[in-house]
Amino acid sequence: MKPLSFLGLLLMHASAWAQPPATVTLDDVLRMVARSPRVLAAERDADMVRAERVTAGALPNPTLSYGAARPSAGERTIFDANSQQQATVELPIPIFGQRGARMDAADRQVGRAESQVRLTASEARRAAALGFARLLRTQETLAARTAALGEIERIRGLVSGRQQSGMASRYDRSRVDAEAALAALAVQRAEADVAEQAAAIAALVDAPGWRPRASGSLEALRGAPGAEPDIQRMLAANPAARLARDESAAAEARIELAKRERLPVPSLAYSRTWTSGPFGATNFIGVQSEIPILDSKKALEDRARADAAATRERERAANAALAAEYEKQREVLRSRREALRRFEAEVADDRGTFLEMAESAYRLGRGTLFELLDARRTRLEAMVARLDLLGAIVEAEIELRALTGDL
């Protein structure tokens, strides 16, 4: 084999391995979405904040200055030599805790950025899990409608045979043809729903053109009823609540930083001056500092305090919204479980029995086509209604798991 052909074959195999699988489970989707563009962007933002933490802990650089002077005209009143040179080294010394306050504020910002990464990842997992559940529901709905279309085709064959024997009218044939057309349209709509949910999952994992198929069933995805944590435990584990707490902590740290930044930063200076022709040298050590009498920089501290107060109120609002959402989802889950229990108790498991009875009656001439089609439609509507209830229960469970940080 030629080297170029061999290389092309390797590249082809590599691209095939890089393609997502055609059929995925919930764990597969959650694993794939963990490296989605949104999560990666949040991680890069956190890297920038960590770099700022390194900058905050750096000591100030010294300043070096050098100058030379020569007599220009007139009498030598400044120095009696051919030239004078001077070198000065100046080093700021933040003795009033400015560096420590900057480091603490930067640490709080790092914690806030890491919480943002966790929240972004949690939101991505929530969206992926909801998309997977909806894809499962649309797939099972499509299967039910496809099976219903097959039943219509079988009934149409039955009506056609009866019409040829003179036992069915042209109205029966037209009626069953219209029912078959409606069933085919419903199948097309279900296929479009499946494609829409598959495309939504592909967008989450940045895989254009990928149309996954969900593995499993809604019944298997539904969790068993269990104990739910109280609101305080939920808030302690919720990523959004944790981000709000970290934002408040960072705002409080900025207050201390503003207080420290109001204090002046003195500088220690060392200077050496020397002349040439004749040579002479002088050393100088001094301290200089700003005198904060015209601008005390109190506005910076006031602004930091106002920002911290606003951040605390936003934290309260976020906690209240999360608590209300948690209560709502728990109530929704309870009501939907109760609705499914009543539905399964009231609608018998042998939903196909009355369809078989209606078909037998129609074959024997004891029932009408309308009764047979109505029985088929009732069976289909019962199946779709149960799938909708199951899907709603699974979605509510996913919402609760996302709120408690358990997804």
Short mmCIF file of C-alpha atoms in Angstrom, two decimals:
data_model
loop_
_atom_site.label_atom_id
_atom_site.label_comp_id
_atom_site.label_asym_id
_atom_site.label_seq_id
_atom_site.Cartn_x
_atom_site.Cartn_y
_atom_site.Cartn_z
CA MET A 1 0.00 0.00 0.00
CA LYS A 2 1.27 3.48 -0.84
CA PRO A 3 2.22 5.68 2.13
CA LEU A 4 -0.32 8.35 1.13
CA SER A 5 -3.14 5.81 0.90
CA PHE A 6 -2.16 4.33 4.25
CA LEU A 7 -2.19 7.81 5.82
CA GLY A 8 -5.60 8.54 4.31
CA LEU A 9 -6.94 5.28 5.73
CA LEU A 10 -5.66 6.16 9.19
CA LEU A 11 -7.26 9.61 9.00
CA MET A 12 -10.52 8.05 7.87
CA HIS A 13 -10.50 5.66 10.82
CA ALA A 14 -9.62 8.47 13.21
CA SER A 15 -12.55 10.57 12.00
CA ALA A 16 -14.85 7.57 12.38
CA TRP A 17 -13.71 7.06 15.95
CA ALA A 18 -14.32 10.74 16.69
CA GLN A 19 -17.97 10.51 15.61
CA PRO A 20 -20.49 10.26 18.49
CA PRO A 21 -22.33 6.95 18.76
CA ALA A 22 -25.66 6.57 16.99
CA THR A 23 -27.40 5.28 20.14
CA VAL A 24 -26.70 6.82 23.53
CA THR A 25 -27.75 6.34 27.13
CA LEU A 26 -28.35 9.07 29.67
CA ASP A 27 -24.90 8.53 31.15
CA ASP A 28 -23.36 8.88 27.69
CA VAL A 29 -25.09 12.21 27.11
CA LEU A 30 -24.11 13.55 30.53
CA ARG A 31 -20.51 12.52 29.93
CA MET A 32 -20.43 14.18 26.51
CA VAL A 33 -22.02 17.42 27.65
CA ALA A 34 -19.40 17.76 30.40
CA ARG A 35 -16.98 18.94 27.68
CA SER A 36 -19.47 21.17 25.88
CA PRO A 37 -18.39 24.66 24.70
CA ARG A 38 -20.29 26.41 27.52
CA VAL A 39 -18.52 24.37 30.20
CA LEU A 40 -15.12 24.82 28.56
CA ALA A 41 -15.68 28.59 28.31
CA ALA A 42 -16.50 28.73 32.04
CA GLU A 43 -13.34 26.78 32.82
CA ARG A 44 -11.24 29.22 30.77
CA ASP A 45 -12.84 32.12 32.67
CA ALA A 46 -11.82 30.41 35.90
CA ASP A 47 -8.26 30.09 34.59
CA MET A 48 -8.18 33.85 33.99
CA VAL A 49 -9.32 34.50 37.56
CA ARG A 50 -6.61 32.17 38.90
CA ALA A 51 -4.06 34.17 36.91
CA GLU A 52 -5.38 37.33 38.52
CA ARG A 53 -4.87 35.66 41.92
CA VAL A 54 -1.18 35.23 41.08
CA THR A 55 -1.01 38.90 40.11
CA ALA A 56 -2.67 39.93 43.38
CA GLY A 57 -0.04 38.08 45.42
CA ALA A 58 2.93 39.57 43.57
CA LEU A 59 5.13 42.04 45.43
CA PRO A 60 5.54 45.52 43.88
CA ASN A 61 8.54 45.98 41.63
CA PRO A 62 11.27 48.45 42.58
CA THR A 63 11.83 51.55 40.47
CA LEU A 64 15.31 52.44 39.19
CA SER A 65 16.11 55.93 37.96
CA TYR A 66 19.39 57.34 36.67
CA GLY A 67 20.38 60.86 35.68
CA ALA A 68 23.51 62.86 34.80
CA ALA A 69 24.18 66.60 34.89
CA ARG A 70 26.95 68.82 33.46
CA PRO A 71 27.66 72.53 34.03
CA SER A 72 26.10 74.60 31.25
CA ALA A 73 27.01 78.26 31.87
CA GLY A 74 27.89 80.72 34.57
CA GLU A 75 29.52 79.98 37.86
CA ARG A 76 29.47 76.50 39.33
CA THR A 77 26.91 77.07 42.07
CA ILE A 78 25.34 73.58 42.17
CA PHE A 79 28.45 71.35 42.17
CA ASP A 80 32.10 72.05 41.63
CA ALA A 81 33.01 69.24 39.22
CA ASN A 82 32.91 68.40 35.55
CA SER A 83 29.73 66.22 35.87
CA GLN A 84 27.33 64.80 38.41
CA GLN A 85 25.47 61.52 38.21
CA GLN A 86 22.69 60.11 40.35
CA ALA A 87 21.07 56.65 40.63
CA THR A 88 17.97 55.97 42.75
CA VAL A 89 16.21 52.75 43.68
CA GLU A 90 12.70 53.08 45.09
CA LEU A 91 10.67 50.19 46.54
CA PRO A 92 7.00 50.47 47.57
CA ILE A 93 6.27 48.70 50.87
CA PRO A 94 2.57 47.91 51.46
CA ILE A 95 2.84 47.75 55.23
CA PHE A 96 -0.87 48.37 55.91
CA GLY A 97 -2.15 45.01 54.64
CA GLN A 98 -2.97 45.99 51.06
CA ARG A 99 -1.31 42.90 49.58
CA GLY A 100 -3.06 40.52 51.99
CA ALA A 101 -6.42 42.15 51.27
CA ARG A 102 -5.84 41.85 47.52
CA MET A 103 -4.92 38.18 47.90
CA ASP A 104 -8.01 37.47 50.01
CA ALA A 105 -10.28 39.24 47.51
CA ALA A 106 -8.66 37.32 44.66
CA ASP A 107 -9.13 34.03 46.53
CA ARG A 108 -12.82 34.84 46.91
CA GLN A 109 -13.03 35.56 43.20
CA VAL A 110 -11.40 32.21 42.45
CA GLY A 111 -14.01 30.47 44.61
CA ARG A 112 -16.75 32.38 42.82
CA ALA A 113 -15.34 31.41 39.40
CA GLU A 114 -15.15 27.74 40.39
CA SER A 115 -18.77 27.89 41.56
CA GLN A 116 -19.67 29.39 38.21
CA VAL A 117 -18.02 26.42 36.49
CA ARG A 118 -20.05 24.02 38.65
CA LEU A 119 -23.26 25.92 37.92
CA THR A 120 -22.59 25.96 34.18
CA ALA A 121 -21.85 22.23 34.21
CA SER A 122 -25.01 21.60 36.25
CA GLU A 123 -27.14 23.60 33.82
CA ALA A 124 -25.60 21.73 30.89
CA ARG A 125 -26.34 18.36 32.56
CA ARG A 126 -29.90 19.46 33.34
CA ALA A 127 -30.52 20.54 29.74
CA ALA A 128 -28.99 17.30 28.44
CA ALA A 129 -31.03 15.10 30.79
CA LEU A 130 -34.26 16.91 29.90
CA GLY A 131 -33.42 16.61 26.22
CA PHE A 132 -32.73 12.90 26.62
CA ALA A 133 -36.05 12.35 28.42
CA ARG A 134 -37.93 14.26 25.74
CA LEU A 135 -36.17 12.31 23.02
CA LEU A 136 -37.22 9.07 24.71
CA ARG A 137 -40.82 10.27 24.96
CA THR A 138 -40.97 11.32 21.31
CA GLN A 139 -39.40 8.03 20.22
CA GLU A 140 -41.97 6.00 22.14
CA THR A 141 -44.77 8.24 20.87
CA LEU A 142 -43.51 7.69 17.32
CA ALA A 143 -43.49 3.93 17.88
CA ALA A 144 -47.09 4.06 19.18
CA ARG A 145 -48.28 6.14 16.23
CA THR A 146 -46.42 3.92 13.76
CA ALA A 147 -48.13 0.87 15.28
CA ALA A 148 -51.47 2.69 15.06
CA LEU A 149 -50.84 3.41 11.38
CA GLY A 150 -50.20 -0.30 10.87
CA GLU A 151 -53.53 -1.08 12.54
CA ILE A 152 -55.30 1.39 10.25
CA GLU A 153 -53.74 -0.25 7.21
CA ARG A 154 -54.95 -3.63 8.46
CA ILE A 155 -58.44 -2.25 9.04
CA ARG A 156 -58.40 -0.70 5.58
CA GLY A 157 -57.60 -4.10 4.11
CA LEU A 158 -60.48 -5.55 6.09
CA VAL A 159 -62.88 -2.86 4.81
CA SER A 160 -61.64 -3.36 1.25
CA GLY A 161 -62.38 -7.08 1.46
CA ARG A 162 -65.84 -6.47 2.90
CA GLN A 163 -66.54 -3.89 0.19
CA GLN A 164 -65.69 -6.39 -2.53
CA SER A 165 -68.13 -8.85 -0.96
CA GLY A 166 -70.81 -6.19 -0.75
CA MET A 167 -70.77 -5.96 3.07
CA ALA A 168 -69.19 -2.47 3.27
CA SER A 169 -70.23 0.79 1.67
CA ARG A 170 -68.21 3.37 -0.21
CA TYR A 171 -68.58 5.58 2.86
CA ASP A 172 -66.72 3.00 4.95
CA ARG A 173 -63.90 2.92 2.42
CA SER A 174 -63.67 6.75 2.28
CA ARG A 175 -63.83 6.96 6.07
CA VAL A 176 -61.01 4.47 6.62
CA ASP A 177 -58.91 6.16 3.89
CA ALA A 178 -59.29 9.51 5.67
CA GLU A 179 -58.33 7.87 8.99
CA ALA A 180 -55.23 6.38 7.38
CA ALA A 181 -54.21 9.76 5.98
CA LEU A 182 -54.61 11.37 9.43
CA ALA A 183 -52.59 8.57 11.03
CA ALA A 184 -49.81 9.01 8.46
CA LEU A 185 -49.76 12.75 9.15
CA ALA A 186 -49.49 12.06 12.88
CA VAL A 187 -46.52 9.76 12.23
CA GLN A 188 -44.80 12.50 10.22
CA ARG A 189 -45.31 14.97 13.05
CA ALA A 190 -43.92 12.47 15.55
CA GLU A 191 -40.87 11.95 13.33
CA ALA A 192 -40.34 15.72 13.22
CA ASP A 193 -40.54 15.84 17.04
CA VAL A 194 -37.91 13.10 17.30
CA ALA A 195 -35.63 14.96 14.89
CA GLU A 196 -36.09 18.20 16.84
CA GLN A 197 -35.15 16.65 20.18
CA ALA A 198 -32.18 14.80 18.65
CA ALA A 199 -30.93 18.06 17.10
CA ALA A 200 -31.25 19.80 20.48
CA ILE A 201 -28.98 17.19 22.10
CA ALA A 202 -26.51 17.48 19.21
CA ALA A 203 -26.37 21.26 19.73
CA LEU A 204 -25.59 20.80 23.43
CA VAL A 205 -22.53 18.65 22.68
CA ASP A 206 -21.46 20.69 19.62
CA ALA A 207 -21.93 17.84 17.12
CA PRO A 208 -23.68 19.31 14.07
CA GLY A 209 -25.35 16.77 11.86
CA TRP A 210 -25.46 14.15 14.64
CA ARG A 211 -28.93 12.74 15.27
CA PRO A 212 -28.68 10.39 18.24
CA ARG A 213 -31.18 7.78 19.27
CA ALA A 214 -31.95 7.40 22.97
CA SER A 215 -31.48 3.97 24.46
CA GLY A 216 -33.84 2.66 27.13
CA SER A 217 -37.38 3.59 28.04
CA LEU A 218 -39.23 6.19 30.06
CA GLU A 219 -40.37 3.49 32.48
CA ALA A 220 -36.76 2.50 33.18
CA LEU A 221 -35.67 6.14 33.48
CA ARG A 222 -38.32 6.92 36.08
CA GLY A 223 -36.97 6.86 39.60
CA ALA A 224 -38.59 5.25 42.60
CA PRO A 225 -40.26 7.60 45.11
CA GLY A 226 -37.93 8.37 47.97
CA ALA A 227 -37.14 10.85 50.71
CA GLU A 228 -36.49 14.38 49.47
CA PRO A 229 -34.11 16.74 51.28
CA ASP A 230 -35.54 19.77 53.01
CA ILE A 231 -35.12 23.28 51.65
CA GLN A 232 -32.04 24.11 53.73
CA ARG A 233 -30.20 21.00 52.60
CA MET A 234 -31.23 21.73 49.03
CA LEU A 235 -29.88 25.28 49.26
CA ALA A 236 -26.63 23.99 50.76
CA ALA A 237 -26.08 21.69 47.77
CA ASN A 238 -27.60 23.76 44.97
CA PRO A 239 -24.93 25.16 42.56
CA ALA A 240 -26.82 28.44 41.99
CA ALA A 241 -27.18 29.04 45.74
CA ARG A 242 -23.50 28.27 46.25
CA LEU A 243 -22.58 30.77 43.53
CA ALA A 244 -24.71 33.41 45.24
CA ARG A 245 -22.94 32.73 48.56
CA ASP A 246 -19.53 32.99 46.92
CA GLU A 247 -20.51 36.26 45.27
CA SER A 248 -21.51 37.66 48.67
CA ALA A 249 -18.22 36.50 50.17
CA ALA A 250 -16.29 38.13 47.33
CA ALA A 251 -18.21 41.38 47.82
CA GLU A 252 -17.40 41.38 51.55
CA ALA A 253 -13.73 40.85 50.74
CA ARG A 254 -13.84 43.86 48.42
CA ILE A 255 -14.97 46.01 51.35
CA GLU A 256 -11.85 45.11 53.31
CA LEU A 257 -9.73 45.68 50.21
CA ALA A 258 -11.24 49.14 49.73
CA LYS A 259 -10.50 49.99 53.38
CA ARG A 260 -6.87 48.92 52.96
CA GLU A 261 -6.52 50.73 49.64
CA ARG A 262 -7.46 53.98 51.38
CA LEU A 263 -4.24 53.80 53.36
CA PRO A 264 -1.08 55.17 51.70
CA VAL A 265 1.69 52.87 50.48
CA PRO A 266 5.07 54.28 51.60
CA SER A 267 8.14 53.83 49.46
CA LEU A 268 11.69 53.30 50.67
CA ALA A 269 14.26 55.05 48.51
CA TYR A 270 18.02 54.67 48.29
CA SER A 271 20.02 57.09 46.20
CA ARG A 272 23.73 57.60 45.41
CA THR A 273 25.09 60.76 43.87
CA TRP A 274 28.65 61.17 42.63
CA THR A 275 30.69 63.69 40.70
CA SER A 276 33.57 63.41 38.29
CA GLY A 277 36.50 65.84 38.06
CA PRO A 278 36.97 65.81 40.99
CA PHE A 279 35.27 62.69 42.32
CA GLY A 280 32.90 62.88 45.26
CA ALA A 281 29.97 60.69 46.37
CA THR A 282 26.95 60.98 48.61
CA ASN A 283 24.47 58.33 49.74
CA PHE A 284 20.82 59.08 50.53
CA ILE A 285 18.14 56.97 52.26
CA GLY A 286 14.59 58.26 52.58
CA VAL A 287 10.91 57.41 52.81
CA GLN A 288 8.09 58.99 50.87
CA SER A 289 4.35 58.56 51.25
CA GLU A 290 1.12 60.00 49.96
CA ILE A 291 -0.76 62.28 52.36
CA PRO A 292 -4.49 61.48 51.96
CA ILE A 293 -5.90 64.86 52.99
CA LEU A 294 -7.47 66.10 49.76
CA ASP A 295 -8.87 62.76 48.59
CA SER A 296 -9.46 60.20 51.33
CA LYS A 297 -10.80 57.64 48.79
CA LYS A 298 -13.83 57.03 50.98
CA ALA A 299 -15.99 56.77 47.90
CA LEU A 300 -14.26 53.49 47.01
CA GLU A 301 -15.20 52.00 50.36
CA ASP A 302 -18.76 53.32 50.13
CA ARG A 303 -19.12 51.79 46.70
CA ALA A 304 -17.81 48.43 47.93
CA ARG A 305 -20.27 48.49 50.83
CA ALA A 306 -23.18 49.31 48.52
CA ASP A 307 -22.14 46.54 46.16
CA ALA A 308 -21.93 44.05 49.04
CA ALA A 309 -25.39 45.06 50.28
CA ALA A 310 -26.83 44.59 46.78
CA THR A 311 -25.10 41.23 46.48
CA ARG A 312 -26.60 40.06 49.77
CA GLU A 313 -30.06 41.04 48.56
CA ARG A 314 -29.48 39.20 45.30
CA GLU A 315 -28.45 36.14 47.32
CA ARG A 316 -31.69 36.36 49.31
CA ALA A 317 -33.70 36.69 46.11
CA ALA A 318 -31.90 33.73 44.54
CA ASN A 319 -32.51 31.55 47.60
CA ALA A 320 -36.18 32.54 47.68
CA ALA A 321 -36.59 31.73 43.98
CA LEU A 322 -34.81 28.39 44.39
CA ALA A 323 -36.92 27.47 47.41
CA ALA A 324 -40.12 28.33 45.53
CA GLU A 325 -38.98 26.35 42.49
CA TYR A 326 -38.09 23.39 44.69
CA GLU A 327 -41.51 23.40 46.35
CA LYS A 328 -43.20 23.75 42.96
CA GLN A 329 -41.32 20.83 41.43
CA ARG A 330 -42.04 18.63 44.45
CA GLU A 331 -45.74 19.44 44.22
CA VAL A 332 -45.72 18.89 40.45
CA LEU A 333 -44.03 15.52 40.89
CA ARG A 334 -46.53 14.43 43.55
CA SER A 335 -49.53 15.48 41.45
CA ARG A 336 -48.21 13.82 38.30
CA ARG A 337 -47.46 10.58 40.13
CA GLU A 338 -50.97 10.62 41.55
CA ALA A 339 -52.41 11.35 38.10
CA LEU A 340 -50.50 8.39 36.63
CA ARG A 341 -51.69 6.13 39.46
CA ARG A 342 -55.32 7.10 38.88
CA PHE A 343 -54.91 6.75 35.12
CA GLU A 344 -53.49 3.24 35.38
CA ALA A 345 -56.20 2.28 37.88
CA GLU A 346 -59.06 3.64 35.78
CA VAL A 347 -57.75 2.60 32.37
CA ALA A 348 -57.42 -1.17 32.36
CA ASP A 349 -54.17 -2.79 31.32
CA ASP A 350 -56.00 -4.70 28.59
CA ARG A 351 -56.64 -1.57 26.54
CA GLY A 352 -56.43 -3.66 23.39
CA THR A 353 -59.28 -5.93 24.47
CA PHE A 354 -62.07 -3.59 23.44
CA LEU A 355 -60.27 -3.01 20.12
CA GLU A 356 -60.28 -6.75 19.50
CA MET A 357 -63.93 -6.91 20.55
CA ALA A 358 -64.83 -4.04 18.21
CA GLU A 359 -62.96 -5.70 15.33
CA SER A 360 -64.64 -9.06 15.95
CA ALA A 361 -68.04 -7.38 16.06
CA TYR A 362 -67.31 -5.58 12.80
CA ARG A 363 -66.21 -8.79 11.10
CA LEU A 364 -69.43 -10.48 12.20
CA GLY A 365 -71.54 -7.55 11.10
CA ARG A 366 -72.60 -6.71 14.66
CA GLY A 367 -70.62 -3.47 14.88
CA THR A 368 -69.99 -0.45 12.73
CA LEU A 369 -66.76 0.90 11.28
CA PHE A 370 -67.15 3.99 13.43
CA GLU A 371 -67.06 1.86 16.59
CA LEU A 372 -63.95 0.05 15.34
CA LEU A 373 -62.12 3.29 14.49
CA ASP A 374 -63.21 4.86 17.76
CA ALA A 375 -61.82 1.90 19.71
CA ARG A 376 -58.51 2.18 17.87
CA ARG A 377 -58.33 5.93 18.49
CA THR A 378 -59.15 5.52 22.18
CA ARG A 379 -56.40 2.95 22.57
CA LEU A 380 -53.88 5.23 20.86
CA GLU A 381 -54.88 8.27 22.91
CA ALA A 382 -54.57 6.24 26.11
CA MET A 383 -51.06 5.13 25.16
CA VAL A 384 -49.96 8.66 24.22
CA ALA A 385 -51.52 10.11 27.39
CA ARG A 386 -49.62 7.61 29.54
CA LEU A 387 -46.37 8.46 27.73
CA ASP A 388 -47.00 12.16 28.34
CA LEU A 389 -47.57 11.51 32.04
CA LEU A 390 -44.43 9.37 32.27
CA GLY A 391 -42.41 12.03 30.47
CA ALA A 392 -43.72 14.75 32.79
CA ILE A 393 -42.79 12.65 35.84
CA VAL A 394 -39.27 12.00 34.54
CA GLU A 395 -38.78 15.70 33.75
CA ALA A 396 -39.93 16.71 37.24
CA GLU A 397 -37.52 14.18 38.77
CA ILE A 398 -34.69 15.61 36.67
CA GLU A 399 -35.57 19.14 37.78
CA LEU A 400 -35.48 18.06 41.43
CA ARG A 401 -32.16 16.26 41.00
CA ALA A 402 -30.69 19.35 39.35
CA LEU A 403 -31.94 21.57 42.18
CA THR A 404 -30.42 19.31 44.84
CA GLY A 405 -27.12 19.01 42.95
CA ASP A 406 -27.61 15.26 42.52
CA LEU A 407 -27.69 15.16 38.72
#
